[in-house]
């Protein structure tokens, strides 16, 4: 019957939304003691190079990996924690 079908569709949609919410929460609260937090300003060595670029953490992937959104709007996924350092505002960086 049509009402039962709609109810099943609503239930399935609710289950999918709950799963998405759990996944988002897991990205923001990893099972280990992460060195950085979502939305934290950081400096990152782009593609393992020698130059540091400023940006922010957009997701914590676990296994000491982070997603980064750089200030120039470029992004990089699954960046190793070893390539990230805390960002400190100084007269030399010009950032606030």
PDB file of C-alpha atoms in Angstrom, residues 27-61:
ATOM      1  CA  UNK A  27      35.662  12.863  11.702  1.00  0.00           C
ATOM      2  CA  UNK A  28      35.487  15.577  14.347  1.00  0.00           C
ATOM      3  CA  UNK A  29      36.152  13.302  17.333  1.00  0.00           C
ATOM      4  CA  UNK A  30      38.723  10.659  16.376  1.00  0.00           C
ATOM      5  CA  UNK A  31      39.366   7.616  18.516  1.00  0.00           C
ATOM      6  CA  UNK A  32      42.925   8.784  19.245  1.00  0.00           C
ATOM      7  CA  UNK A  33      44.175  12.006  20.806  1.00  0.00           C
ATOM      8  CA  UNK A  34      44.451  14.161  17.664  1.00  0.00           C
ATOM      9  CA  UNK A  35      47.071  16.902  17.638  1.00  0.00           C
ATOM     10  CA  UNK A  36      44.760  19.241  15.676  1.00  0.00           C
ATOM     11  CA  UNK A  37      41.038  20.013  15.656  1.00  0.00           C
ATOM     12  CA  UNK A  38      38.492  20.671  12.915  1.00  0.00           C
ATOM     13  CA  UNK A  39      38.533  24.382  11.939  1.00  0.00           C
ATOM     14  CA  UNK A  40      41.937  24.912  13.591  1.00  0.00           C
ATOM     15  CA  UNK A  41      44.271  27.268  11.667  1.00  0.00           C
ATOM     16  CA  UNK A  42      47.511  25.511  10.713  1.00  0.00           C
ATOM     17  CA  UNK A  43      50.495  25.645   8.406  1.00  0.00           C
ATOM     18  CA  UNK A  44      51.064  22.710   6.082  1.00  0.00           C
ATOM     19  CA  UNK A  45      53.877  21.586   3.814  1.00  0.00           C
ATOM     20  CA  UNK A  46      52.063  21.407   0.451  1.00  0.00           C
ATOM     21  CA  UNK A  47      52.452  17.992  -1.207  1.00  0.00           C
ATOM     22  CA  UNK A  48      55.400  17.148   1.068  1.00  0.00           C
ATOM     23  CA  UNK A  49      57.435  20.081  -0.303  1.00  0.00           C
ATOM     24  CA  UNK A  50      59.587  22.484   1.685  1.00  0.00           C
ATOM     25  CA  UNK A  51      57.297  25.520   1.678  1.00  0.00           C
ATOM     26  CA  UNK A  52      54.618  26.054   4.353  1.00  0.00           C
ATOM     27  CA  UNK A  53      51.131  27.334   3.489  1.00  0.00           C
ATOM     28  CA  UNK A  54      48.364  28.447   5.832  1.00  0.00           C
ATOM     29  CA  UNK A  55      44.928  26.891   5.962  1.00  0.00           C
ATOM     30  CA  UNK A  56      42.571  25.090   8.290  1.00  0.00           C
ATOM     31  CA  UNK A  57      41.680  21.543   9.220  1.00  0.00           C
ATOM     32  CA  UNK A  58      38.363  20.514   7.620  1.00  0.00           C
ATOM     33  CA  UNK A  59      38.278  16.866   8.738  1.00  0.00           C
ATOM     34  CA  UNK A  60      40.159  14.411  10.911  1.00  0.00           C
ATOM     35  CA  UNK A  61      40.458  11.104   9.050  1.00  0.00           C
TER      36      UNK A  61
END
